[in-house]
mmCIF file of C-alpha atoms and ligand atoms in Angstrom:
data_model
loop_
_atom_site.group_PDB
_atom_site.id
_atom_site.type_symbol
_atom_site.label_atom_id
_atom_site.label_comp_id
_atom_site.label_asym_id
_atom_site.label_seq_id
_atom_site.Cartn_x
_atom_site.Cartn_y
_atom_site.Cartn_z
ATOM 1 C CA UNK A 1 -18.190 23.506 -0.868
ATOM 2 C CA UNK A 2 -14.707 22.781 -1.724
ATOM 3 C CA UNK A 3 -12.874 19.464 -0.731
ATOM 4 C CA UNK A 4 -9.542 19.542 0.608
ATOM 5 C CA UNK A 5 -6.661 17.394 -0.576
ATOM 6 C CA UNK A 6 -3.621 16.163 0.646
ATOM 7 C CA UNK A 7 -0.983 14.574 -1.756
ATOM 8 C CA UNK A 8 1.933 12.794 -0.769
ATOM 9 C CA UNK A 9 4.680 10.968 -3.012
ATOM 10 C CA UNK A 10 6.562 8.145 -0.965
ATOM 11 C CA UNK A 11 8.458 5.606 -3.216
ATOM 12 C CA UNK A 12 8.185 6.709 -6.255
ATOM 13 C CA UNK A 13 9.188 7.681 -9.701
ATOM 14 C CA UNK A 14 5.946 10.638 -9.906
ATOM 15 C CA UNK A 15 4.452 9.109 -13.222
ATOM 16 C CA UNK A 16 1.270 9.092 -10.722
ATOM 17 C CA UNK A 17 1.158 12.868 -10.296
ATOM 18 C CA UNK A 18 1.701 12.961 -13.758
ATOM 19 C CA UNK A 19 -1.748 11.122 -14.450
ATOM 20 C CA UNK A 20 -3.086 13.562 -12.194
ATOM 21 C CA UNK A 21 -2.181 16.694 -14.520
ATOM 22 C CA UNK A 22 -3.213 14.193 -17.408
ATOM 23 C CA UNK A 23 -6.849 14.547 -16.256
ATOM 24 C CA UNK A 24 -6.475 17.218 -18.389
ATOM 25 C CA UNK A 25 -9.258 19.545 -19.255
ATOM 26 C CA UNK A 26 -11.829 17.694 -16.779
ATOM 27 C CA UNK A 27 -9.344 18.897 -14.436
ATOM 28 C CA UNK A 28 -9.884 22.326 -14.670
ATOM 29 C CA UNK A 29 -13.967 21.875 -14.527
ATOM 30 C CA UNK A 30 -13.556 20.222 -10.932
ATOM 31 C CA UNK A 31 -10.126 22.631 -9.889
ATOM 32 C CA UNK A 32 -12.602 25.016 -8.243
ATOM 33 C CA UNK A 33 -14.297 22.641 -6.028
ATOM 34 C CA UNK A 34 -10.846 21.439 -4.884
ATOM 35 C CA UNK A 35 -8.067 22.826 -2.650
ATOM 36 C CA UNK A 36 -5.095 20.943 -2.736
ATOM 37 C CA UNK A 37 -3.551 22.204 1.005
ATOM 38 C CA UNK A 38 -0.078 19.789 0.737
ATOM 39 C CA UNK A 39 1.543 18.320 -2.489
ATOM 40 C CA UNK A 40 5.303 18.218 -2.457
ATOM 41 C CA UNK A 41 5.640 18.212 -6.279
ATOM 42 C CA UNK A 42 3.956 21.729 -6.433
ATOM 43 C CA UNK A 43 3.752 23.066 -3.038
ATOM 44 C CA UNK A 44 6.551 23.877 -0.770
ATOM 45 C CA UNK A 45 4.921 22.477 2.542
ATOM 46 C CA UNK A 46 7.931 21.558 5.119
ATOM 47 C CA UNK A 47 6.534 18.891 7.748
ATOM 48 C CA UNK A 48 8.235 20.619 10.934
ATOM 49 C CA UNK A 49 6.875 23.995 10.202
ATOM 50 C CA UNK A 50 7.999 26.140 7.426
ATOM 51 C CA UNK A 51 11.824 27.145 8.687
ATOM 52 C CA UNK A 52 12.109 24.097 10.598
ATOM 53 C CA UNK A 53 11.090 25.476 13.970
ATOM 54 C CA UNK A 54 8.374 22.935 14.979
ATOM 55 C CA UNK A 55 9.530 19.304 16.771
ATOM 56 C CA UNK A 56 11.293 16.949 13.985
ATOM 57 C CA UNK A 57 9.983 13.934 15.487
ATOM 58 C CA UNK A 58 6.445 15.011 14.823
ATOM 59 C CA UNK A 59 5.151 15.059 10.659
ATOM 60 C CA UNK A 60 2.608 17.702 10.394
ATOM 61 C CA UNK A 61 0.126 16.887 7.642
ATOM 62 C CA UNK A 62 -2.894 19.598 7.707
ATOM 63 C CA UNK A 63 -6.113 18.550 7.580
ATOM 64 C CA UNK A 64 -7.677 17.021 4.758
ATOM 65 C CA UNK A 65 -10.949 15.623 3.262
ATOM 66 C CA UNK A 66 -9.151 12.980 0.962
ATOM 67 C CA UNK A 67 -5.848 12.300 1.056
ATOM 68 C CA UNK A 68 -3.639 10.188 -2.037
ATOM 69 C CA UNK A 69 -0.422 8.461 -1.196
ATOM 70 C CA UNK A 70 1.461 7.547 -4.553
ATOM 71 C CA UNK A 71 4.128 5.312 -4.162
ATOM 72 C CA UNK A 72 4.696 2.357 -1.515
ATOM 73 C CA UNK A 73 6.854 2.262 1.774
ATOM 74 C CA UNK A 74 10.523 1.194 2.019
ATOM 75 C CA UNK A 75 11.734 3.280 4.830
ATOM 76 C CA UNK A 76 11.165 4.620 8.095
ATOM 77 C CA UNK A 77 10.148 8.009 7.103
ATOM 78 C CA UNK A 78 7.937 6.879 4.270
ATOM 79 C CA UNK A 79 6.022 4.825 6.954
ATOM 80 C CA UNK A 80 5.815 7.922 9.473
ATOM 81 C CA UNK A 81 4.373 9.966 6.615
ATOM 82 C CA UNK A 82 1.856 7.687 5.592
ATOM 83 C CA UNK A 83 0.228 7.304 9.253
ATOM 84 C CA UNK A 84 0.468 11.222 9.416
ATOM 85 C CA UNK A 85 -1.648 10.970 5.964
ATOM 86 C CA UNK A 86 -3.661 8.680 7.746
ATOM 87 C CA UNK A 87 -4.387 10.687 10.781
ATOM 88 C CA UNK A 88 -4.840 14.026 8.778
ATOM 89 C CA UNK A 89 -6.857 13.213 6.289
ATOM 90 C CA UNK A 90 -10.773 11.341 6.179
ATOM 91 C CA UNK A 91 -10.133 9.159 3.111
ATOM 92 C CA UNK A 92 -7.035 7.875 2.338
ATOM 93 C CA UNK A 93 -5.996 7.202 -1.259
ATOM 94 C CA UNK A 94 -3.864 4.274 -2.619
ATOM 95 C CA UNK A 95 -2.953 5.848 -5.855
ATOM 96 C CA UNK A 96 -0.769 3.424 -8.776
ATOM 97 C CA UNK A 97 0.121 0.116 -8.413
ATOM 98 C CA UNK A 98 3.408 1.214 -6.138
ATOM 99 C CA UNK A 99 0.961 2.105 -3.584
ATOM 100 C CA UNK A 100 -1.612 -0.359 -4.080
ATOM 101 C CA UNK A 101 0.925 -3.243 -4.426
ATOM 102 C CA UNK A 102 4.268 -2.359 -4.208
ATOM 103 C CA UNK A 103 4.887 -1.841 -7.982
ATOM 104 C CA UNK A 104 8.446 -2.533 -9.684
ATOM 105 C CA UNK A 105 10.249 -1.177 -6.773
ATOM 106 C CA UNK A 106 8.918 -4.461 -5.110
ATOM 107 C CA UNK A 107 11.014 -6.719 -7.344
ATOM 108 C CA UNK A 108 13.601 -6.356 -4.797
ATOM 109 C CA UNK A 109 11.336 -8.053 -2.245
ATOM 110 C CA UNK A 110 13.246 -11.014 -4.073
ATOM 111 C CA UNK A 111 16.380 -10.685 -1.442
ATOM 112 C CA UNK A 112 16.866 -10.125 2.001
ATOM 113 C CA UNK A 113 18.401 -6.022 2.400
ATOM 114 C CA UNK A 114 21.705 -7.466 3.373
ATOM 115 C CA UNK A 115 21.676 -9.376 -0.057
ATOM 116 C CA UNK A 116 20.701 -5.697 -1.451
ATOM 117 C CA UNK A 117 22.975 -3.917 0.130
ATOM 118 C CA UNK A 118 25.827 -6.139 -1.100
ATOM 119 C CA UNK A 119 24.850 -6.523 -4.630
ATOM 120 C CA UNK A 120 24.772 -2.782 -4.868
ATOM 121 C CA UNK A 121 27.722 -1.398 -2.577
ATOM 122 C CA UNK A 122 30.041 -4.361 -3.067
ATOM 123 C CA UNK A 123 29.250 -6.432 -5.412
ATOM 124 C CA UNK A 124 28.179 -4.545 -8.579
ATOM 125 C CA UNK A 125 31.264 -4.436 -11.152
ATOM 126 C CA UNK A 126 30.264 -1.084 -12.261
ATOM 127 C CA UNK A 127 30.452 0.038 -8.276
ATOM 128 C CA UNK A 128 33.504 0.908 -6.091
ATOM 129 C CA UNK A 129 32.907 -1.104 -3.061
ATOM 130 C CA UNK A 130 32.394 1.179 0.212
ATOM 131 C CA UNK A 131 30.394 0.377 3.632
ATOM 132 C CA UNK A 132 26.670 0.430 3.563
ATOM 133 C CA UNK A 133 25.811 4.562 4.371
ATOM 134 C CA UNK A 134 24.154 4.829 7.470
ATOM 135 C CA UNK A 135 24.470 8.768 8.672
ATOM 136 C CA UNK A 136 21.840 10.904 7.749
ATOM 137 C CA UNK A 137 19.244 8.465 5.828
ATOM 138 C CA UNK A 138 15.758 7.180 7.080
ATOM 139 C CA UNK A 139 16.667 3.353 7.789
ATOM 140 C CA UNK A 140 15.267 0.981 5.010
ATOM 141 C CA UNK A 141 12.599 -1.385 6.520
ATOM 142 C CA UNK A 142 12.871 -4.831 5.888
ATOM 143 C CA UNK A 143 11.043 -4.607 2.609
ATOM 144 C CA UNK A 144 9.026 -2.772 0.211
ATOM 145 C CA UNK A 145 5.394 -2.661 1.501
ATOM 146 C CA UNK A 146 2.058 -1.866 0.027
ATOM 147 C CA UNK A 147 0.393 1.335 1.999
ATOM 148 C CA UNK A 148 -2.330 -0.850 3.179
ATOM 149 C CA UNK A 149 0.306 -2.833 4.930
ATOM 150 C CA UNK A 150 0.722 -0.102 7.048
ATOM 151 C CA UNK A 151 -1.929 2.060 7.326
ATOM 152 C CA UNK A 152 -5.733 1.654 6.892
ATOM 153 C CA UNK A 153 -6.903 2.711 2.876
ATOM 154 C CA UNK A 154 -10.107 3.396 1.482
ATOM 155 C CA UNK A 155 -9.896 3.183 -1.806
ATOM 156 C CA UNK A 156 -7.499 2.091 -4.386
ATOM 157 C CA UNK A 157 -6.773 3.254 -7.674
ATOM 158 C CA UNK A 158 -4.308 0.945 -9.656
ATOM 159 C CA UNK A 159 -2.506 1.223 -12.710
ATOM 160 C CA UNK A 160 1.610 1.876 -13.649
ATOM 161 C CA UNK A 161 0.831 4.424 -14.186
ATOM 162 C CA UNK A 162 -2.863 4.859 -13.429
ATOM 163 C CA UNK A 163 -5.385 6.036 -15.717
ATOM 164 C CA UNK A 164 -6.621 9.726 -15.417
ATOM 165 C CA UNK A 165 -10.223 8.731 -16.310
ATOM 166 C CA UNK A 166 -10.391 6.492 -12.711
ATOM 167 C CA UNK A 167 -8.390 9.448 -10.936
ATOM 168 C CA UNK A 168 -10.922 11.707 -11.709
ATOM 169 C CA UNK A 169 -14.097 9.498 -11.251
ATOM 170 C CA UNK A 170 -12.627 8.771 -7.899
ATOM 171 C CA UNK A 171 -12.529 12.447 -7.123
ATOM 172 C CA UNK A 172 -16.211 13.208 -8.591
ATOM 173 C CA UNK A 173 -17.247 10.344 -6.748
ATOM 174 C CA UNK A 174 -15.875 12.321 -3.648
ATOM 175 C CA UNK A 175 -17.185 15.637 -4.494
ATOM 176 C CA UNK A 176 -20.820 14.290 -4.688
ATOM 177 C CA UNK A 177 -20.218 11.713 -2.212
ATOM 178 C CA UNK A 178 -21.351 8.960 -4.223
ATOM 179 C CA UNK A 179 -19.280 5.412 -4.158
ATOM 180 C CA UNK A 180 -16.426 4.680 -6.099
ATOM 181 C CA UNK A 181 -15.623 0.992 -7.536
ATOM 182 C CA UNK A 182 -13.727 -0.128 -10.139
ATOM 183 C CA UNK A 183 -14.970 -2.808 -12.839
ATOM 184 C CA UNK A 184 -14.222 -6.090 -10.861
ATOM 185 C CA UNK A 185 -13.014 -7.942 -14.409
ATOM 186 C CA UNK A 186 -9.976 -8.826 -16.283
ATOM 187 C CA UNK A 187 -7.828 -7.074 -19.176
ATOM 188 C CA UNK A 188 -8.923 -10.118 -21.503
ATOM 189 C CA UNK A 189 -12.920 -9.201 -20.563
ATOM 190 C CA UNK A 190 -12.167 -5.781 -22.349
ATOM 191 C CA UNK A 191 -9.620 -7.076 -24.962
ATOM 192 C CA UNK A 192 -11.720 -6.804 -28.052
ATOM 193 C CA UNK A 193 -9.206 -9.032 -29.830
ATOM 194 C CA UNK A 194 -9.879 -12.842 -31.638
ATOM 195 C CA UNK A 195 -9.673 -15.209 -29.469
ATOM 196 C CA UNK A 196 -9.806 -18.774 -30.287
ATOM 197 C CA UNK A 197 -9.182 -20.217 -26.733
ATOM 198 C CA UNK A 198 -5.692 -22.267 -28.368
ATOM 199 C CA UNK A 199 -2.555 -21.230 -29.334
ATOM 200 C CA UNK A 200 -1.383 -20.743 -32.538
ATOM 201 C CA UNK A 201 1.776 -23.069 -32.075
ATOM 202 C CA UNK A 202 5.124 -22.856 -31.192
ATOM 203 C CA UNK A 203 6.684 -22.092 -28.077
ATOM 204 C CA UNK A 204 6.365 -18.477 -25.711
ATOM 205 C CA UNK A 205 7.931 -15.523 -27.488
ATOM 206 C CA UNK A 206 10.523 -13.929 -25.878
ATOM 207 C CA UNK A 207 8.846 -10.624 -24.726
ATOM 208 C CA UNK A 208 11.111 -8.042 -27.305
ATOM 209 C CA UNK A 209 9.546 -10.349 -30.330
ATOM 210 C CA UNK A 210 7.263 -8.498 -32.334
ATOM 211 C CA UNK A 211 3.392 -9.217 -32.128
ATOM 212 C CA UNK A 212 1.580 -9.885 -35.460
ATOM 213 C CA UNK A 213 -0.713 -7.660 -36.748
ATOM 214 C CA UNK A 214 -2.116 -5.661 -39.746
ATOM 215 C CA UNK A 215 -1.996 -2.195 -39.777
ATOM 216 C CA UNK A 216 -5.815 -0.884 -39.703
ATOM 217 C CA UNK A 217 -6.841 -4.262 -39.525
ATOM 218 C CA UNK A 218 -10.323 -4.368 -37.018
ATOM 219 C CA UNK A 219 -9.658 -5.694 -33.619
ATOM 220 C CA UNK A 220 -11.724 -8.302 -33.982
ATOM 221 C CA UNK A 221 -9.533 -9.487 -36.942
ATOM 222 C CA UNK A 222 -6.436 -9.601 -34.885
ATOM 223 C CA UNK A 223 -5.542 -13.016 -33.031
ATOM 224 C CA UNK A 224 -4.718 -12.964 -29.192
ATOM 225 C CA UNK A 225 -1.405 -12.290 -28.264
ATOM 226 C CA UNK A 226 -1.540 -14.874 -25.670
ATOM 227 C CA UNK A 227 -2.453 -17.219 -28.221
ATOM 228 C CA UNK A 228 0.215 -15.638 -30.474
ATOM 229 C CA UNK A 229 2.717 -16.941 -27.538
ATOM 230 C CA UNK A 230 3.331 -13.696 -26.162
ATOM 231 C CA UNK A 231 3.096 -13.751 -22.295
ATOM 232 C CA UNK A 232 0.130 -11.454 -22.280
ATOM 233 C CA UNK A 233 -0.991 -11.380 -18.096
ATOM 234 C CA UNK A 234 -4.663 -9.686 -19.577
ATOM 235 C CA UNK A 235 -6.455 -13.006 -18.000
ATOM 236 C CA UNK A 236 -5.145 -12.171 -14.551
ATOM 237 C CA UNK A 237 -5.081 -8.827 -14.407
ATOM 238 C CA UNK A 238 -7.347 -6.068 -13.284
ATOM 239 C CA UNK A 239 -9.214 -3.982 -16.076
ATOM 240 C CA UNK A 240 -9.459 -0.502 -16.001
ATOM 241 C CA UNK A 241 -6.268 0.641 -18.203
ATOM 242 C CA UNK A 242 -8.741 1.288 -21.233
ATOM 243 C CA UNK A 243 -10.339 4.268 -19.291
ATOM 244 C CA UNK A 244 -13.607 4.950 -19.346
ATOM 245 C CA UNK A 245 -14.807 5.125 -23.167
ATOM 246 C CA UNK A 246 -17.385 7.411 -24.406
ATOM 247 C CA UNK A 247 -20.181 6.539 -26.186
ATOM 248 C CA UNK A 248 -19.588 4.099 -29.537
ATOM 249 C CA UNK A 249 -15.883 3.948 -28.424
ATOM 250 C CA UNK A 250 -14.108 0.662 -28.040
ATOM 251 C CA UNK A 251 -11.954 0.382 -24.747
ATOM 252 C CA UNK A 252 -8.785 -1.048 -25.632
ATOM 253 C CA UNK A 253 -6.633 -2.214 -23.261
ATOM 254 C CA UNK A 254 -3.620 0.319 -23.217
ATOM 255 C CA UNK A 255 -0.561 -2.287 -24.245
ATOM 256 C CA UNK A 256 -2.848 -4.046 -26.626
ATOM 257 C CA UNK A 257 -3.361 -0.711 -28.186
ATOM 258 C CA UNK A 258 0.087 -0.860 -29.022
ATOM 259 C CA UNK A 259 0.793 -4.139 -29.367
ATOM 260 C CA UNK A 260 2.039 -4.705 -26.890
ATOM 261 C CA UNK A 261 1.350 -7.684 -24.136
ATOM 262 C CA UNK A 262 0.067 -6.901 -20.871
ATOM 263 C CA UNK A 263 2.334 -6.710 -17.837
ATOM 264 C CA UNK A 264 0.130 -6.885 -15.109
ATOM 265 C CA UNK A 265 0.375 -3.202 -13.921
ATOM 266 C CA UNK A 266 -3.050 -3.095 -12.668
ATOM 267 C CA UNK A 267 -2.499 -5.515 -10.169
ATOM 268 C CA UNK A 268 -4.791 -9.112 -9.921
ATOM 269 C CA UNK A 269 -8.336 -9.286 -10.423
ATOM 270 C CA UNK A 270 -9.412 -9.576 -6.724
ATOM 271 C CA UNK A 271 -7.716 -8.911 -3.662
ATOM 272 C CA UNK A 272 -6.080 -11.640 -2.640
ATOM 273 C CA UNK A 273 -5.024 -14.147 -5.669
ATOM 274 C CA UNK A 274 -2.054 -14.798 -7.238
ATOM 275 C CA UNK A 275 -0.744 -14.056 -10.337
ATOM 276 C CA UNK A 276 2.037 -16.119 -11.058
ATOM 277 C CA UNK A 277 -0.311 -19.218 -9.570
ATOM 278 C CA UNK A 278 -3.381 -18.097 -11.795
ATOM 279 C CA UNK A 279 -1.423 -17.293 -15.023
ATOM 280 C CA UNK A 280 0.509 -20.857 -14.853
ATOM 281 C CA UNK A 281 -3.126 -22.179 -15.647
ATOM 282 C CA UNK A 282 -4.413 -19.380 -17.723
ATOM 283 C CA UNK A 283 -0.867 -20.333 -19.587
ATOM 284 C CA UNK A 284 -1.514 -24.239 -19.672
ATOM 285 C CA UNK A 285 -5.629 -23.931 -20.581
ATOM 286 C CA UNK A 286 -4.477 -22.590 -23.926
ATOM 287 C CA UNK A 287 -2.307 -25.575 -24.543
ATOM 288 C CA UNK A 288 1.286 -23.465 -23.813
ATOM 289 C CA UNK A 289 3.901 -24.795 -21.451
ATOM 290 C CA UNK A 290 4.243 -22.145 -18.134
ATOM 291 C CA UNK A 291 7.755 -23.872 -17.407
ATOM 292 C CA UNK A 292 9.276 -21.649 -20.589
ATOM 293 C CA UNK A 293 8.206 -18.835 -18.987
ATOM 294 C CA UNK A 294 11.551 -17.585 -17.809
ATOM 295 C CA UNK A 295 11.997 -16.009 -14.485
ATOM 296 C CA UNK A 296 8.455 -17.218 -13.981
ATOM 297 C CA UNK A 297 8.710 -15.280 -10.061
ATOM 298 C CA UNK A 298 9.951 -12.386 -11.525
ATOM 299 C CA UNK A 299 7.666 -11.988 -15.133
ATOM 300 C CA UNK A 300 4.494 -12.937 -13.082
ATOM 301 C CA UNK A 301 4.436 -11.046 -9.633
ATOM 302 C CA UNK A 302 6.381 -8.267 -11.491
ATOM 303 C CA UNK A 303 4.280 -5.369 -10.180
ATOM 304 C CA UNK A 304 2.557 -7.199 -6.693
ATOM 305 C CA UNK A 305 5.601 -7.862 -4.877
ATOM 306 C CA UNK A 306 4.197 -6.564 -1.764
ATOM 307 C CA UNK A 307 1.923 -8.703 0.663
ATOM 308 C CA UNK A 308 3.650 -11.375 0.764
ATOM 309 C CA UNK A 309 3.764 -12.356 -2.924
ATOM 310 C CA UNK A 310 7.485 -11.670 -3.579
ATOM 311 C CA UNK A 311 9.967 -13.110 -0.645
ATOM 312 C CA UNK A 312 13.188 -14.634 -0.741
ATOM 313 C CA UNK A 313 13.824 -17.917 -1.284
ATOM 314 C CA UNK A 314 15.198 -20.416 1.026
ATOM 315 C CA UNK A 315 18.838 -21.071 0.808
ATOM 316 C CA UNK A 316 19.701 -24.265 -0.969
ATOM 317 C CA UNK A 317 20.902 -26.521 1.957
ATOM 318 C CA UNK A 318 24.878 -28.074 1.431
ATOM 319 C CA UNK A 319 25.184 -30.890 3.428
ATOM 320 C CA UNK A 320 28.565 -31.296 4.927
ATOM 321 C CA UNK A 321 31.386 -33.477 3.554
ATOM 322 C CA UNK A 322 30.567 -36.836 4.176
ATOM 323 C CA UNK A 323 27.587 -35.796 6.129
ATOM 324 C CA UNK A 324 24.375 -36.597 4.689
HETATM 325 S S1 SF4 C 1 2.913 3.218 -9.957
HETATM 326 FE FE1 SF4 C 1 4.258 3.481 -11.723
HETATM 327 S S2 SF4 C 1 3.976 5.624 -12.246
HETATM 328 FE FE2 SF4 C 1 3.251 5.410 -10.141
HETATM 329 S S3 SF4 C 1 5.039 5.820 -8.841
HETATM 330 FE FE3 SF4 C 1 4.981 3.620 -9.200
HETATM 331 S S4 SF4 C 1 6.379 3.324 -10.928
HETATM 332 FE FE4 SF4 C 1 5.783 5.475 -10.929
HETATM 333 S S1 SF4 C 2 -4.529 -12.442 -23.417
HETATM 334 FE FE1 SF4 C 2 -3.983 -10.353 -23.952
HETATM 335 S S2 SF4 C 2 -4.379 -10.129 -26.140
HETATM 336 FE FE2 SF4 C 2 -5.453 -11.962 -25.412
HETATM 337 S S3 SF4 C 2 -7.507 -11.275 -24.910
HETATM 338 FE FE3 SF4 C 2 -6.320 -11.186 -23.018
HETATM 339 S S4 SF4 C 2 -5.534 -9.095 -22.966
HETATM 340 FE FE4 SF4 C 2 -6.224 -9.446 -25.066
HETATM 341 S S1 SF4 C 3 -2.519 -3.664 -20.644
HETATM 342 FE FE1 SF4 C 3 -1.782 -4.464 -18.687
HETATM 343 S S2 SF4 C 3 0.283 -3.625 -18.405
HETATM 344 FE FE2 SF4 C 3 -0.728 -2.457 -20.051
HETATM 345 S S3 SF4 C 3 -1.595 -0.697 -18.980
HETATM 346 FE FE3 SF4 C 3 -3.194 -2.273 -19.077
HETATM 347 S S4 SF4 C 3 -2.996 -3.423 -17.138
HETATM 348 FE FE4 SF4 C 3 -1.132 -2.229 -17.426
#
């Protein structure tokens, strides 16, 4: 039996369909059981038949057993092609965090579009200022939205991007039509780093410091970076970027693997919380002030900035000359 796909990129930047080809050599073992019937990056599929002929107001998606949307909404024609994804295919797909939460592109969730659209066409010094285009582009909606915001999704893998190991136990899971779940824990609950539950002193790091560590040095030998004074979100964020290790491997959280502090990109723990809320205390239980974290909105909700989680804020009230 071979399972169909559909693949669809809407906002995006495709480092998702490059975790798909990073599968790698797995990929080929399942390849055979799968036939991919409409991927943009590989396949020239048109959506109003192949020379146009078919009615432009209708998207035409074929049939699929599971379909993956990389990449959230921000226009009109992004939204139109999800719910054809929706309709055409069984099981719909969430794939990287743009998709699952809105990702970076989110950020701009921050400002109304009429702020947008005069920061970039008017007010930008390295811009010439011109009228906002209109002819010939899908209209932007009023902000970037998750895919589950629009349409109904089954399952969804996270990550910025996300890990080839979940992509293809999702798939498996699929083939043999077994569940699929991801681990329902945090970065830190993987981190195989010291922890001490204080910080080392001082204040938070500015995030382009250096982390301290020696080279070869066991993981369980190197301090926290959170405790360090790094803004490391691992406590709030969903595990999973380690991959799946083999047996006698360590899973190390990608960043940490580097050095590097966690950003978040797998999205929170569980549906529903709030990062910026839930790091302030993760932040404060360690003995750290939150209020040095700059652009605390930004730093904290950097890759969720869909449902809800990213808005703009109200505009400071002047009272009137001699008013009150
Ligand atoms: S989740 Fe990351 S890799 Fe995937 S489309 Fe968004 S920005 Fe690109
Ligand atoms: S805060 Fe960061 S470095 Fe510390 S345990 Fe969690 S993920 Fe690891
Ligand atoms: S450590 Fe954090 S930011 Fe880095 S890949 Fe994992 S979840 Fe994403």
């Amino acid at each position: 039996m071979t399972v169909k796909i559909a693949e669809e990129w809407l906002n995006i930047c495709g480092g998702c369909e490059v975790s798909i080809l990073d599968i790698g050599e797995p990929l080929l073992d399942i390849l055979p059981e799968l036939q991919f019937v409409h991927m943009p990056v590989i396949m020239d599929h048109k959506y109003h038949g192949q020379t146009g002929e078919k009615d432009v107001n209708i998207i035409e998606i074929p049939e699929a057993d599971v379909g993956i949307i990389s990449g959230g909404i921000r226009n009109e024609k992004e939204k139109h092609v999800a719910e054809a994804m929706r309709q055409s295919c069984k099981t719909l797909i969430s794939l990287g965090s743009c998709a699952c939460f809105g990702g970076i592109p989110a950020m701009a969730n921050m400002w109304t579009l009429e702020e947008l659209y005069e920061k970039v066409y008017r007010d930008s010094e390295s811009t010439e200022k011109s009228e906002t285009p209109k002819e010939n582009l899908p209209p932007l909606l009023d902000k970037v939205h998750a895919v589950d915001e629009v349409v109904k999704v089954d399952l969804h893998i996270p990550g910025c991007p996300p890990s080839p190991d979940w992509i293809k136990e999702a798939l498996v899971s699929l083939l043999k039509g077994k569940p699929f779940a991801m681990p329902e824990k945090s970065v830190c609950d993987e981190c195989p780093v010291k922890r001490e539950k204080k910080a080392a002193g001082g204040d938070i790091k500015r995030p382009l410091e250096s982390a301290t560590f020696k080279q070869d040095s066991p993981w369980e030998e190197t301090r926290c970076l959170m405790e360090q004074g790094y803004l490391c979100l691992g406590p709030v964020t969903k595990a999973g970027c380690a991959g799946i290790p083999k047996e006698g491997e360590v899973a190390v959280p990608r960043c940490i693997k580097g050095y590097m502090p966690c950003r978040g990109c797998f999205g929170p723990v569980k549906k529903g919380s709030n990062p910026l809320v839930d790091m302030m205390g993760a932040i404060s239980s360690i003995g750290l002030n939150p209020r040095q974290v700059a652009d605390r909105r930004a730093m904290l909700n950097r890759y969720v900035g869909a449902h809800g989680l990213l808005k703009p804020l109200p505009k400071p009230r002047i009272a009137p000359k001699g008013g009150k």
